[in-house]
Each structure stands twice: as C-alpha cells, then as structure tokens.
mmCIF file of C-alpha atoms and ligand atoms in Angstrom:
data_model
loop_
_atom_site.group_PDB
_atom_site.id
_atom_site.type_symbol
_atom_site.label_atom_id
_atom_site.label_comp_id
_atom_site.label_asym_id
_atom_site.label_seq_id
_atom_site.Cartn_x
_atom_site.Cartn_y
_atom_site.Cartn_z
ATOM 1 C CA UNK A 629 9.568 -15.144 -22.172
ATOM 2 C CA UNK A 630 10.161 -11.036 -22.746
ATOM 3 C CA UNK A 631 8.664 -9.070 -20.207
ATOM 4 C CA UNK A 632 7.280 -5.719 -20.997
ATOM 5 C CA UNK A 633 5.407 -2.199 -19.327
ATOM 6 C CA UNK A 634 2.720 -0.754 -20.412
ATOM 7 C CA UNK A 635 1.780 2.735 -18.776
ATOM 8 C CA UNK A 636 -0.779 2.912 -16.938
ATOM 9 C CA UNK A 637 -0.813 5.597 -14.508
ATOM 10 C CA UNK A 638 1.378 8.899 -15.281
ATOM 11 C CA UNK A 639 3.609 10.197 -12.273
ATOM 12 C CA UNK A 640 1.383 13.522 -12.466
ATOM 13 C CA UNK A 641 -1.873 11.510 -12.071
ATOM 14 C CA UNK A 642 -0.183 10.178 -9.205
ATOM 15 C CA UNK A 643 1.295 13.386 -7.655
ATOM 16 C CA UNK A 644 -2.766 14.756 -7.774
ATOM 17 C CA UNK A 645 -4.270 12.145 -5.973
ATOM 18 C CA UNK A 646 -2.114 11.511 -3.162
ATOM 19 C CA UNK A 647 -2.369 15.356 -2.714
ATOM 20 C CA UNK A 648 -6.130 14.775 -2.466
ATOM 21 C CA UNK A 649 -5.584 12.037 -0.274
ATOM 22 C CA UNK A 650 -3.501 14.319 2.206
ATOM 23 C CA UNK A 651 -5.799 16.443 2.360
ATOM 24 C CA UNK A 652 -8.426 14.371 3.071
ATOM 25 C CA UNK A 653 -6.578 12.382 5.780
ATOM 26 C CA UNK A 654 -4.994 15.881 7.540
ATOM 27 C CA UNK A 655 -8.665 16.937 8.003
ATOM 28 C CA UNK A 656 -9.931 13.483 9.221
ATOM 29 C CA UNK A 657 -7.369 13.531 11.987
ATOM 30 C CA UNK A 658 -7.094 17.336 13.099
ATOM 31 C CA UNK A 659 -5.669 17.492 16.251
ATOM 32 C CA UNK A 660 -5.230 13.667 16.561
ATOM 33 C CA UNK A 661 -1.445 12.007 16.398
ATOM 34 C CA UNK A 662 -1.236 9.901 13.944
ATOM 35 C CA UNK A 663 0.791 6.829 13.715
ATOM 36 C CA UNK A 664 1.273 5.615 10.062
ATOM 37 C CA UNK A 665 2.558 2.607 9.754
ATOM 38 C CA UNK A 666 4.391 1.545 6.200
ATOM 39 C CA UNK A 667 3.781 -1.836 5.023
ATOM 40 C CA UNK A 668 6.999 -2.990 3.498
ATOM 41 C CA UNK A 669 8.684 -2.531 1.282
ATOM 42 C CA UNK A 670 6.110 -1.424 -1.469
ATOM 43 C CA UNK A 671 4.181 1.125 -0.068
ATOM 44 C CA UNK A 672 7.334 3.316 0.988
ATOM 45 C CA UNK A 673 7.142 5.524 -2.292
ATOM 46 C CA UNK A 674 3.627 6.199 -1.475
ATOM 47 C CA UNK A 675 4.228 6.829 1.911
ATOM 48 C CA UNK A 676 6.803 9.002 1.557
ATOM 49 C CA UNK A 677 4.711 11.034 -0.641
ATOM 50 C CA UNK A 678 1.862 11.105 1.532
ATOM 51 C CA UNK A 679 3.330 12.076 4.730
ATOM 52 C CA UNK A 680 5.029 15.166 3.178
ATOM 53 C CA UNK A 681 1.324 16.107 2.469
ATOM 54 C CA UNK A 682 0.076 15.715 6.208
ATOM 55 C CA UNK A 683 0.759 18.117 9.444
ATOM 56 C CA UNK A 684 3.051 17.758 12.341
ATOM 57 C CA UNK A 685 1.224 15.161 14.111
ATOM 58 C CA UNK A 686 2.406 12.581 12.579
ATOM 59 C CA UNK A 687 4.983 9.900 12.857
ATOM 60 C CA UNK A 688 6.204 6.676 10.669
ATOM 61 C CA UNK A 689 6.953 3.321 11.169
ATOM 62 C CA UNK A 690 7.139 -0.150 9.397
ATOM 63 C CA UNK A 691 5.776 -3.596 8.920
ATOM 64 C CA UNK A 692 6.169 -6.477 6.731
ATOM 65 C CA UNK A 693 3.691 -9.351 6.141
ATOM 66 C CA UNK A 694 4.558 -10.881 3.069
ATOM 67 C CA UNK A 695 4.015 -14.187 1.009
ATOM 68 C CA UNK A 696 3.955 -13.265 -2.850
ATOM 69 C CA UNK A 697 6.784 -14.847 -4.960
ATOM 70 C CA UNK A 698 6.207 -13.875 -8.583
ATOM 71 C CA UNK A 699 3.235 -12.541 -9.667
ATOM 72 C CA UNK A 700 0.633 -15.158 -7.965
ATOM 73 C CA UNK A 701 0.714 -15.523 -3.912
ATOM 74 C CA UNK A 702 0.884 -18.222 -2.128
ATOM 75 C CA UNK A 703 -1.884 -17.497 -0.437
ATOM 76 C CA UNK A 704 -0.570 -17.286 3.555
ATOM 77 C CA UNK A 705 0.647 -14.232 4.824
ATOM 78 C CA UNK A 706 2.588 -14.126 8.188
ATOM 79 C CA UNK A 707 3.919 -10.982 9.627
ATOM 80 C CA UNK A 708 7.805 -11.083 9.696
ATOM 81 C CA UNK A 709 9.006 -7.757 10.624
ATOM 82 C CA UNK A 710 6.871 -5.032 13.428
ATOM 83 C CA UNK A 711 6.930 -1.867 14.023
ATOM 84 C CA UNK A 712 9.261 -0.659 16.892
ATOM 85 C CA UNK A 713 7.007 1.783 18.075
ATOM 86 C CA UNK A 714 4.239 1.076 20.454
ATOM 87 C CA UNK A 715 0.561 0.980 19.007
ATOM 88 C CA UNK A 716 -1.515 0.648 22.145
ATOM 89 C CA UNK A 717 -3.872 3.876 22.515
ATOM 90 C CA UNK A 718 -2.615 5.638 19.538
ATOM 91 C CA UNK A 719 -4.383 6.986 16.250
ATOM 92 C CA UNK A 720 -3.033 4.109 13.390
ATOM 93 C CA UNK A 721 -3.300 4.103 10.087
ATOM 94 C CA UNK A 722 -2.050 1.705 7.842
ATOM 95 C CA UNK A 723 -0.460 2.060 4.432
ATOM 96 C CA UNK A 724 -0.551 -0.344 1.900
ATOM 97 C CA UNK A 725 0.353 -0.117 -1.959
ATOM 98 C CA UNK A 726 -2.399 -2.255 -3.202
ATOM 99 C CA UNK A 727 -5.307 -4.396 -2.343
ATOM 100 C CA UNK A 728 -5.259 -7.712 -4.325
ATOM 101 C CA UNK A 729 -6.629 -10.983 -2.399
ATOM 102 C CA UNK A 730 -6.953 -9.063 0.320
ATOM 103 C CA UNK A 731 -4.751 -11.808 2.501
ATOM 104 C CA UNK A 732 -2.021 -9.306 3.357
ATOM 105 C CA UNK A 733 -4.261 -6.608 4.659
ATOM 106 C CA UNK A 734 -6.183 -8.867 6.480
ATOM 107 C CA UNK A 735 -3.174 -10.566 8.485
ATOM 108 C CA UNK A 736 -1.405 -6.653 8.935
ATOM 109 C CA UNK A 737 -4.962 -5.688 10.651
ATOM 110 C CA UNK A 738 -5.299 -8.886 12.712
ATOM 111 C CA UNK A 739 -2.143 -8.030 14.253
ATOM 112 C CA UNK A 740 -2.376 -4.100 14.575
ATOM 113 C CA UNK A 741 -5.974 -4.635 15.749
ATOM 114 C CA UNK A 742 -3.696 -7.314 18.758
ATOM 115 C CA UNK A 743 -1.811 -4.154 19.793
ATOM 116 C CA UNK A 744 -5.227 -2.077 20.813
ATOM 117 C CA UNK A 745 -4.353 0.896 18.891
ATOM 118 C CA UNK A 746 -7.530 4.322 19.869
ATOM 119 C CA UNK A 747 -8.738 3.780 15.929
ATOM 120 C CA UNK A 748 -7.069 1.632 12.961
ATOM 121 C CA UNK A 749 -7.659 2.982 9.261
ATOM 122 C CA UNK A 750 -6.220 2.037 5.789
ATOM 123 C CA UNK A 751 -5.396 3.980 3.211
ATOM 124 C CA UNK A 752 -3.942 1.915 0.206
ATOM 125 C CA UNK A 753 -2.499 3.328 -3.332
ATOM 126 C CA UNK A 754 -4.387 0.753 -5.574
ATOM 127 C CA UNK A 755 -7.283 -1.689 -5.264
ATOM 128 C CA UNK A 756 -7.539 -4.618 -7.805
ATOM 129 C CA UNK A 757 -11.633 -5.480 -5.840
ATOM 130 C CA UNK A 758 -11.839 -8.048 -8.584
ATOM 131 C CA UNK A 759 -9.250 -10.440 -7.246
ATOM 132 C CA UNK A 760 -10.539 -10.328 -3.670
ATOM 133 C CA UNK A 761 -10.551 -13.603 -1.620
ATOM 134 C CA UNK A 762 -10.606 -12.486 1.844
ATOM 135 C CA UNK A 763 -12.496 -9.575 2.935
ATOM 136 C CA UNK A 764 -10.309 -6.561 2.919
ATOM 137 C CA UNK A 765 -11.433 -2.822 3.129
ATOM 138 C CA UNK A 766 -9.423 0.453 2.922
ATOM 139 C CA UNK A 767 -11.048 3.397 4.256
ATOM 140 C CA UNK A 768 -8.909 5.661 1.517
ATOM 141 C CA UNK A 769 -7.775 4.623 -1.996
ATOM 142 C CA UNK A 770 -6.153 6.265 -4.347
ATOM 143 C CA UNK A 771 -7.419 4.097 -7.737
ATOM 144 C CA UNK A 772 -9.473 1.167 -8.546
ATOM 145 C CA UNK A 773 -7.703 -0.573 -11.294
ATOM 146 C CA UNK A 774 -8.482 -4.009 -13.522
ATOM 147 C CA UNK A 775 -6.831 -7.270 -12.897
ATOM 148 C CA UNK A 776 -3.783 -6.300 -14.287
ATOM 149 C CA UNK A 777 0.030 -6.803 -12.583
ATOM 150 C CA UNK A 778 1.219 -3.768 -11.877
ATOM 151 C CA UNK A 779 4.902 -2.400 -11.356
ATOM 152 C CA UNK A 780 6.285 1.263 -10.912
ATOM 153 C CA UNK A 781 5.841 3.692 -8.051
ATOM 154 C CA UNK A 782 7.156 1.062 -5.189
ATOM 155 C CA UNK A 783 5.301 -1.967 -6.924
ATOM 156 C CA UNK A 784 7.589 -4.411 -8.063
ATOM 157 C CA UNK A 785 8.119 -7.609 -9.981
ATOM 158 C CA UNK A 786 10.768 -10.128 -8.183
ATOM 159 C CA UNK A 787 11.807 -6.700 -6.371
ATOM 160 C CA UNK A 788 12.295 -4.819 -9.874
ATOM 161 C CA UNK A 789 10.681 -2.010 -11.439
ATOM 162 C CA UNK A 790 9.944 -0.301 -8.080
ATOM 163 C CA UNK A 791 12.472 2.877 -9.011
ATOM 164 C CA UNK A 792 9.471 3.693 -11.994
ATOM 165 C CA UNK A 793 7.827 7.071 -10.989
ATOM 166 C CA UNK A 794 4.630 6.098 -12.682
ATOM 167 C CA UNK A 795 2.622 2.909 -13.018
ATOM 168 C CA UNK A 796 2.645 0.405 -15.531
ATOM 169 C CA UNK A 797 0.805 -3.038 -16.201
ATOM 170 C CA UNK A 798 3.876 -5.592 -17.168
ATOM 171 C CA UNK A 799 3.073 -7.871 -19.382
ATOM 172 C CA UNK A 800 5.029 -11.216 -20.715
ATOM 173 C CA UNK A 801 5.148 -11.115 -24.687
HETATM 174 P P1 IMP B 1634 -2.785 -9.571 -1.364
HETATM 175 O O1 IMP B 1634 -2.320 -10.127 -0.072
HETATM 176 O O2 IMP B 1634 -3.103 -10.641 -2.365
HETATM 177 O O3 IMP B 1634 -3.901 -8.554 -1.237
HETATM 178 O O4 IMP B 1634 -1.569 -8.872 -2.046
HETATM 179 C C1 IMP B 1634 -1.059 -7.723 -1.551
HETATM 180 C C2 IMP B 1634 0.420 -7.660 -1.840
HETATM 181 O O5 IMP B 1634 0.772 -8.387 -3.013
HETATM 182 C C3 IMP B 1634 0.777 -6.231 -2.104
HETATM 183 O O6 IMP B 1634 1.242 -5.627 -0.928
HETATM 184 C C4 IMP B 1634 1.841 -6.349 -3.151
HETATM 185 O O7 IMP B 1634 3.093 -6.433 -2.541
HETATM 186 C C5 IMP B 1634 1.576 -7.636 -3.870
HETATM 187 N N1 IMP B 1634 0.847 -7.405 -5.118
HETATM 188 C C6 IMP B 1634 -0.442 -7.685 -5.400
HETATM 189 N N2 IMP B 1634 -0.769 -7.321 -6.644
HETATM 190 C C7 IMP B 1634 0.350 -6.776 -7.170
HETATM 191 C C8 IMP B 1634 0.647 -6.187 -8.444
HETATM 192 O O8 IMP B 1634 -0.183 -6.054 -9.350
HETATM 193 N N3 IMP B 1634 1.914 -5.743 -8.583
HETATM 194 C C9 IMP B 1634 2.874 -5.834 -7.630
HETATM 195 N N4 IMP B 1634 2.635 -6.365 -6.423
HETATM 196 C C10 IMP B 1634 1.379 -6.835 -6.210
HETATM 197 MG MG1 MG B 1635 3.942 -6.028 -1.018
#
C-alpha cells in the first residue's frame, strides 16, 4: 500500500494562529509563572513556537504518555517519562499536539492534577472532537479538524513526517 499527503494546513496558517494563541495565553497569565509542560515528542514543534511568543515567565519541561502504534491506539495510555521539574504550587499548562480519543490527555491530567500544581490548563494544536471516547477538554486550540490522520508540524506517522512545516492528511492509495 502507497502512502500519500495531502495539505491541509499551510505553515503560514500555522505561524498566525499560534501567534494568536500567544497572545492570548501571555495575557491570561500576566504576572503568573508559567510552567509549560511538552507532551512528547509531538507537540515540541508547537511548543517551540509558542513559547517564543510568550514573556519571561515562563519555563519548559516534558512528558510522555503514549500508546498509539500506527494510526489506531490501543486504547491505554500510561505515562512513561515526567517532567524533572516540580509541579506542586505552580501555574501548569499543558501542551499537546492534538486531541483524538481523548485517552492521552486524560491520563497526562490525572497525573499533573497528582502533583497539585496552583491551576492546570491545556492548550493543544489540533482537535479531531469527532473521535472522542473519553472526555477530554483543552482550554486553547489552535484548529478543529475532520477525522482525518494527520502528519507534518511534529505529527507523525510511525515517527515520520514530523520534519513537514505544514500539515497534511496522509492517506494510503
Ligand atoms: P488520543 O489519546 O487518542 O487523544 O491521541 C492523542 C495522541 O495520538 C496524540 O498525542 C498523537 O500523538 C496521536 N495522534 C492522534 N491522532 C493523530 C493524527 O491524526 N496524526 C498523528 N498522531 C495522532
Ligand atoms: Mg503523540
């Protein structure tokens, strides 16, 4: 089977909304530190975009809760790798690359909510709502899309494709 992309979402496109969403997050937490912390290893384009668009007051770290092999999950999600720096008391805000089931979200919450961070937030790239299973809510995202598979811009297919600088729906011809 041939595998294909499709564009979906140009870089530009891109580049404009996660300027918006900057914006919108450096006002929400004026004056606040704010921890963001990268959910691995696909939203680390977006979040290296997005935190050269907010102020001083912030800082980065990582997580990983992963299960997908392919392009359909497995369906459980266990966190594998945490962040090094501590949580408790501080301003987090996760960063995901996109909402599908919801079942990684909701197992990177359950243990962020475990270290008592002062507020926990989400602000994910995409949202496919349609394929939702668990409930899963970001508070920012940066597009709704269709149930399509999507690659480009950190998303990747058996870890390819990431290295794309816009989005695009792959397809098997
Ligand atoms: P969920 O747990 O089903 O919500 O899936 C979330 C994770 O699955 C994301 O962090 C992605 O790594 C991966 N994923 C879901 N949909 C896509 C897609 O369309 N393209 C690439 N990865 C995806
Ligand atoms: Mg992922």
């Amino acid at each position: 089977m041939r595998l294909s992309v499709q564009p979906l979402i140009a870089a530009p496109r891109i580049q404009r909304r996660v300027a918006e969403l900057g914006a919108q997050i450096r006002a929400d937490y004026q004056g606040r530190d704010l921890v963001l912390v990268v959910l691995l290893k696909g939203a680390v384009i977006f979040a290296s975009d997005l935190m050269r668009r907010l102020d001083n007051n912030v800082c980065v770290d990582f997580l990983r809760a992963a299960s997908y092999a392919g392009t359909e999950s497995t369906g459980e999600v266990t966190v594998r790798t945490i962040p090094e720096t501590p949580l408790s008391g501080r301003h987090v805000l996760l960063v995901e690359d996109i909402l599908d089931t919801g079942r990684t979200l909701a197992a990177a919450l359950q243990w962020a909510r475990s270290q008592q961070p002062a507020s926990l937030a989400v602000v994910t790239l995409l949202d496919k709502p349609s394929r939702r299973e668990v409930e899963a809510k970001a508070d920012y995202t940066g597009f709704t899309i269709d149930d399509h598979f999507v690659v480009g811009y950190g998303l990747d297919y058996e870890q390819r494709y990431r290295q794309l600088d816009s989005i695009h729906v792959l397809e098997h011809e």
